[in-house]
């Protein structure tokens, strides 16, 4: 028997087993425990012995189940378990005894299951070789007459074939396939893999055709150097390949009409690599496939994600999951307001603002009246920052409106990068889910596909396309909310959706666009992009009667931008300004009395209010005159007074803090080392504005005899007069950038910029304080004069260079420039020369004057620092 390294050989059983135990339970293990090696790799028939192979004993298609079962169970234990449960219905021992009935000399040695092949090998012994052939013949005849059919496939039969070689009985994971690899090894040097005589295709056909129909015999290419030589046999069925392998493995082949053994056949399963025609076609037609994939992705997105996004937007607009409207939450908040400081702060702020809204009640009623009209509702609420536009609209005008949404343009415009902008826009409307990070990946895929296939896939979308998708889904959510209460029993149910919503303005949701025309401080951002997209979207909402739209803006030139989106619409406008002095005083006093009212309510008795007991409140009139009527500044003043400061001290602190912020943000050099050019203005331009506005305030105080600081009538400077200053020549973007940062506010007249006022009323006394600082004024004036000096000196150099060129043209000084005209050409140069000389003279005087001023200012710096 052949021995292999690491594999023990064991002798076959020689004794006859009792009939009562000769059944499928009598099998030899294919694999033993993990610590015990396999007994042998092949099954060889000795003298007077034979081997037959029974096919279709167990299902071949259950190999996946066999893999899992054999992981922890030996083959015979698995078969024993299956036999007890009635899984296997074919009893090979019974078939063997019936086929050899009356033959007591034949002994059954082994029944070896081949689970992976779906069959079993039967090893038997006879008195002589003639009896072996007789046993094989009887088994084949019996199977032809009494062939059992497997229960799992009644259309096939269990067949028996004689093993002409030595079948392999290893337990390697080699699973059947329709292709056999037949290697030809020299019998004398089997282990060395030396070359052997290769059988012809006709010889191979005659050897393997009895086991099943052959589709193709593929010999090894003649130029291949792979050894040993081989041939591939393609069977029509897996069963034929299994029988051929188990019966012809290790078969010794002889030439026809010759007794010499020339080759031994080593057979194994060859995994056929099936050509996937679908994949091949897809890979060879990218111009067709890539657009189809893009369309499929878009279809899946629309079919799956868009309904989720619309539902998320609807829940956000209708405040479906907002607990603040829940009665239980409101009761808990009212009971724990003394513990939860944020709840108490919000309630105190709302109570203090009631005094303001009493003065603006007409604006609230006007807004609510416009929302109930059936006509196009295009409302603009304009006012400076901090004037309470959002509180007026959202907290009071839309207090009883359930379906409303607020979109803050500032958050979208301040986002850096396309992904951040998409995320910011999605957050404003609760557009979920959003895959903004896929935009960059899709862009790379688009570039790769375009370079490979020469076409644009359309995977990536531009920022404009993504924003349009978000707004389109928001429009669908708004329309569905508006039509939710529509009933078939309504008399106007038959009307189209647009006409139905036009007839029922109370059902339309309200869209509030806050910080409209917000100008980003980042000069690389297109600040008008967001406003333009939202204006166009609002135009569509109004045209289709889907929703009411309210714009909140601090830009006085809003009509120019909105007219581009809605050229044929009339805007309904509410203008908010700073509070009047008496209203500002009432606001501060009501803010001071809130705590006292709560304490009196808790005690059950009335105590005097702080407005009645504090004597320093007489300073409020003067303080409000200095501070102005901006709502945010008044609220800050009231808080400082509540903590114990006197009104005058609080106002001085606010003005000083504002002056410090202006100095740091606008006048000192930029401290951002990473982006020193982020400012769109120069400190000299900011200083000119501060000094001119402070000068205008001082002149008004002198002429009026007082320094009133009414926010609606602030001192101003003319816009066009400022542009005549050399520092602001062609610098209108600088003024727009300074307006975006709230340093100044540009007021319009007849749709054009007319005048410039401080951005906040509190900035005016801060400007006056900065302008009165002699050291700061000297330092900033020196920087302005140095800029003028550089321009004058550059003008002198340019004039001198031009005079030199003219001298070369005219022939030099020796021919006399100033003398009488000598020829027509010199007469033409004479006027230009005199003009340049006069310019040089004036520039030289200007340089001397600037140097004197700079010297005087440096003296001021030496004295005052």
PDB file of C-alpha atoms in Angstrom, residues 367-479:
ATOM      1  CA  UNK A 367     -49.232  92.050   9.751  1.00  0.00           C
ATOM      2  CA  UNK A 368     -52.004  89.702  10.879  1.00  0.00           C
ATOM      3  CA  UNK A 369     -54.509  91.464   8.652  1.00  0.00           C
ATOM      4  CA  UNK A 370     -52.279  91.066   5.580  1.00  0.00           C
ATOM      5  CA  UNK A 371     -51.920  87.338   6.276  1.00  0.00           C
ATOM      6  CA  UNK A 372     -55.715  86.885   6.150  1.00  0.00           C
ATOM      7  CA  UNK A 373     -56.117  88.566   2.762  1.00  0.00           C
ATOM      8  CA  UNK A 374     -56.514  86.399  -0.313  1.00  0.00           C
ATOM      9  CA  UNK A 375     -54.167  88.429  -2.486  1.00  0.00           C
ATOM     10  CA  UNK A 376     -50.458  87.816  -2.934  1.00  0.00           C
ATOM     11  CA  UNK A 377     -48.756  88.214   0.421  1.00  0.00           C
ATOM     12  CA  UNK A 378     -45.255  89.613  -0.011  1.00  0.00           C
ATOM     13  CA  UNK A 379     -44.355  91.367   3.243  1.00  0.00           C
ATOM     14  CA  UNK A 380     -41.054  93.044   4.091  1.00  0.00           C
ATOM     15  CA  UNK A 381     -40.199  94.062   7.656  1.00  0.00           C
ATOM     16  CA  UNK A 382     -37.236  96.432   7.541  1.00  0.00           C
ATOM     17  CA  UNK A 383     -35.315  97.825  10.450  1.00  0.00           C
ATOM     18  CA  UNK A 384     -31.790  98.103  11.841  1.00  0.00           C
ATOM     19  CA  UNK A 385     -30.230  95.152  13.588  1.00  0.00           C
ATOM     20  CA  UNK A 386     -31.389  94.803  17.137  1.00  0.00           C
ATOM     21  CA  UNK A 387     -34.699  96.570  16.540  1.00  0.00           C
ATOM     22  CA  UNK A 388     -36.784  93.447  17.324  1.00  0.00           C
ATOM     23  CA  UNK A 389     -37.932  92.433  13.831  1.00  0.00           C
ATOM     24  CA  UNK A 390     -37.922  88.700  14.532  1.00  0.00           C
ATOM     25  CA  UNK A 391     -39.708  89.067  17.873  1.00  0.00           C
ATOM     26  CA  UNK A 392     -42.372  91.258  16.265  1.00  0.00           C
ATOM     27  CA  UNK A 393     -43.111  88.775  13.486  1.00  0.00           C
ATOM     28  CA  UNK A 394     -42.523  85.331  15.024  1.00  0.00           C
ATOM     29  CA  UNK A 395     -43.437  85.857  18.686  1.00  0.00           C
ATOM     30  CA  UNK A 396     -46.391  88.217  18.185  1.00  0.00           C
ATOM     31  CA  UNK A 397     -47.578  88.393  14.584  1.00  0.00           C
ATOM     32  CA  UNK A 398     -47.429  84.589  14.124  1.00  0.00           C
ATOM     33  CA  UNK A 399     -48.093  83.616  17.724  1.00  0.00           C
ATOM     34  CA  UNK A 400     -51.249  81.650  16.911  1.00  0.00           C
ATOM     35  CA  UNK A 401     -49.971  80.235  13.618  1.00  0.00           C
ATOM     36  CA  UNK A 402     -49.084  76.552  13.825  1.00  0.00           C
ATOM     37  CA  UNK A 403     -47.442  76.049  10.427  1.00  0.00           C
ATOM     38  CA  UNK A 404     -44.527  78.438  10.184  1.00  0.00           C
ATOM     39  CA  UNK A 405     -40.851  78.139   9.361  1.00  0.00           C
ATOM     40  CA  UNK A 406     -37.967  80.568   9.887  1.00  0.00           C
ATOM     41  CA  UNK A 407     -34.941  80.471   7.543  1.00  0.00           C
ATOM     42  CA  UNK A 408     -31.883  82.435   8.699  1.00  0.00           C
ATOM     43  CA  UNK A 409     -29.832  83.628   5.708  1.00  0.00           C
ATOM     44  CA  UNK A 410     -26.915  84.561   7.986  1.00  0.00           C
ATOM     45  CA  UNK A 411     -26.193  80.945   8.960  1.00  0.00           C
ATOM     46  CA  UNK A 412     -26.175  79.858   5.318  1.00  0.00           C
ATOM     47  CA  UNK A 413     -24.096  82.788   4.061  1.00  0.00           C
ATOM     48  CA  UNK A 414     -21.475  82.371   6.796  1.00  0.00           C
ATOM     49  CA  UNK A 415     -20.878  78.686   5.929  1.00  0.00           C
ATOM     50  CA  UNK A 416     -17.525  78.035   4.269  1.00  0.00           C
ATOM     51  CA  UNK A 417     -17.413  75.549   1.413  1.00  0.00           C
ATOM     52  CA  UNK A 418     -20.127  73.844  -0.583  1.00  0.00           C
ATOM     53  CA  UNK A 419     -20.641  70.989   1.900  1.00  0.00           C
ATOM     54  CA  UNK A 420     -21.002  73.377   4.837  1.00  0.00           C
ATOM     55  CA  UNK A 421     -23.427  75.549   2.858  1.00  0.00           C
ATOM     56  CA  UNK A 422     -25.578  72.527   1.968  1.00  0.00           C
ATOM     57  CA  UNK A 423     -25.582  71.403   5.606  1.00  0.00           C
ATOM     58  CA  UNK A 424     -26.539  74.881   6.817  1.00  0.00           C
ATOM     59  CA  UNK A 425     -29.411  75.149   4.327  1.00  0.00           C
ATOM     60  CA  UNK A 426     -30.614  71.655   5.251  1.00  0.00           C
ATOM     61  CA  UNK A 427     -30.529  72.475   8.971  1.00  0.00           C
ATOM     62  CA  UNK A 428     -32.710  75.530   8.471  1.00  0.00           C
ATOM     63  CA  UNK A 429     -35.581  73.450   7.061  1.00  0.00           C
ATOM     64  CA  UNK A 430     -34.740  70.146   8.831  1.00  0.00           C
ATOM     65  CA  UNK A 431     -33.925  68.432   5.517  1.00  0.00           C
ATOM     66  CA  UNK A 432     -32.980  64.904   6.646  1.00  0.00           C
ATOM     67  CA  UNK A 433     -31.134  62.806   5.673  1.00  0.00           C
ATOM     68  CA  UNK A 434     -28.547  64.913   3.859  1.00  0.00           C
ATOM     69  CA  UNK A 435     -25.347  63.472   2.401  1.00  0.00           C
ATOM     70  CA  UNK A 436     -23.347  66.628   1.739  1.00  0.00           C
ATOM     71  CA  UNK A 437     -20.039  64.758   2.085  1.00  0.00           C
ATOM     72  CA  UNK A 438     -20.972  62.624  -0.921  1.00  0.00           C
ATOM     73  CA  UNK A 439     -20.832  65.709  -3.133  1.00  0.00           C
ATOM     74  CA  UNK A 440     -17.005  65.774  -3.135  1.00  0.00           C
ATOM     75  CA  UNK A 441     -16.775  61.989  -3.649  1.00  0.00           C
ATOM     76  CA  UNK A 442     -19.283  62.176  -6.507  1.00  0.00           C
ATOM     77  CA  UNK A 443     -17.195  64.929  -8.058  1.00  0.00           C
ATOM     78  CA  UNK A 444     -14.127  62.680  -8.069  1.00  0.00           C
ATOM     79  CA  UNK A 445     -16.139  59.829  -9.605  1.00  0.00           C
ATOM     80  CA  UNK A 446     -17.476  62.191 -12.251  1.00  0.00           C
ATOM     81  CA  UNK A 447     -13.970  63.349 -13.171  1.00  0.00           C
ATOM     82  CA  UNK A 448     -12.679  59.753 -13.278  1.00  0.00           C
ATOM     83  CA  UNK A 449     -15.560  58.590 -15.496  1.00  0.00           C
ATOM     84  CA  UNK A 450     -15.171  61.580 -17.782  1.00  0.00           C
ATOM     85  CA  UNK A 451     -11.468  60.927 -18.233  1.00  0.00           C
ATOM     86  CA  UNK A 452     -12.029  57.187 -18.795  1.00  0.00           C
ATOM     87  CA  UNK A 453     -15.198  57.139 -20.899  1.00  0.00           C
ATOM     88  CA  UNK A 454     -15.225  60.675 -22.256  1.00  0.00           C
ATOM     89  CA  UNK A 455     -18.697  61.481 -20.892  1.00  0.00           C
ATOM     90  CA  UNK A 456     -20.019  63.333 -17.877  1.00  0.00           C
ATOM     91  CA  UNK A 457     -21.876  60.972 -15.567  1.00  0.00           C
ATOM     92  CA  UNK A 458     -23.892  63.538 -13.653  1.00  0.00           C
ATOM     93  CA  UNK A 459     -23.092  61.927 -10.295  1.00  0.00           C
ATOM     94  CA  UNK A 460     -21.927  65.223  -8.794  1.00  0.00           C
ATOM     95  CA  UNK A 461     -24.281  68.139  -8.341  1.00  0.00           C
ATOM     96  CA  UNK A 462     -23.403  71.777  -8.098  1.00  0.00           C
ATOM     97  CA  UNK A 463     -24.174  73.868  -5.040  1.00  0.00           C
ATOM     98  CA  UNK A 464     -26.955  75.520  -7.007  1.00  0.00           C
ATOM     99  CA  UNK A 465     -28.531  72.135  -7.794  1.00  0.00           C
ATOM    100  CA  UNK A 466     -28.349  70.936  -4.187  1.00  0.00           C
ATOM    101  CA  UNK A 467     -29.934  74.134  -2.842  1.00  0.00           C
ATOM    102  CA  UNK A 468     -32.679  73.882  -5.476  1.00  0.00           C
ATOM    103  CA  UNK A 469     -33.407  70.301  -4.393  1.00  0.00           C
ATOM    104  CA  UNK A 470     -33.715  71.346  -0.740  1.00  0.00           C
ATOM    105  CA  UNK A 471     -36.050  74.224  -1.608  1.00  0.00           C
ATOM    106  CA  UNK A 472     -38.114  72.047  -3.952  1.00  0.00           C
ATOM    107  CA  UNK A 473     -38.732  69.455  -1.232  1.00  0.00           C
ATOM    108  CA  UNK A 474     -39.594  72.258   1.186  1.00  0.00           C
ATOM    109  CA  UNK A 475     -42.178  73.566  -1.296  1.00  0.00           C
ATOM    110  CA  UNK A 476     -43.782  70.120  -1.493  1.00  0.00           C
ATOM    111  CA  UNK A 477     -43.929  69.874   2.303  1.00  0.00           C
ATOM    112  CA  UNK A 478     -45.517  73.347   2.549  1.00  0.00           C
ATOM    113  CA  UNK A 479     -48.126  72.490  -0.080  1.00  0.00           C
TER     114      UNK A 479
END
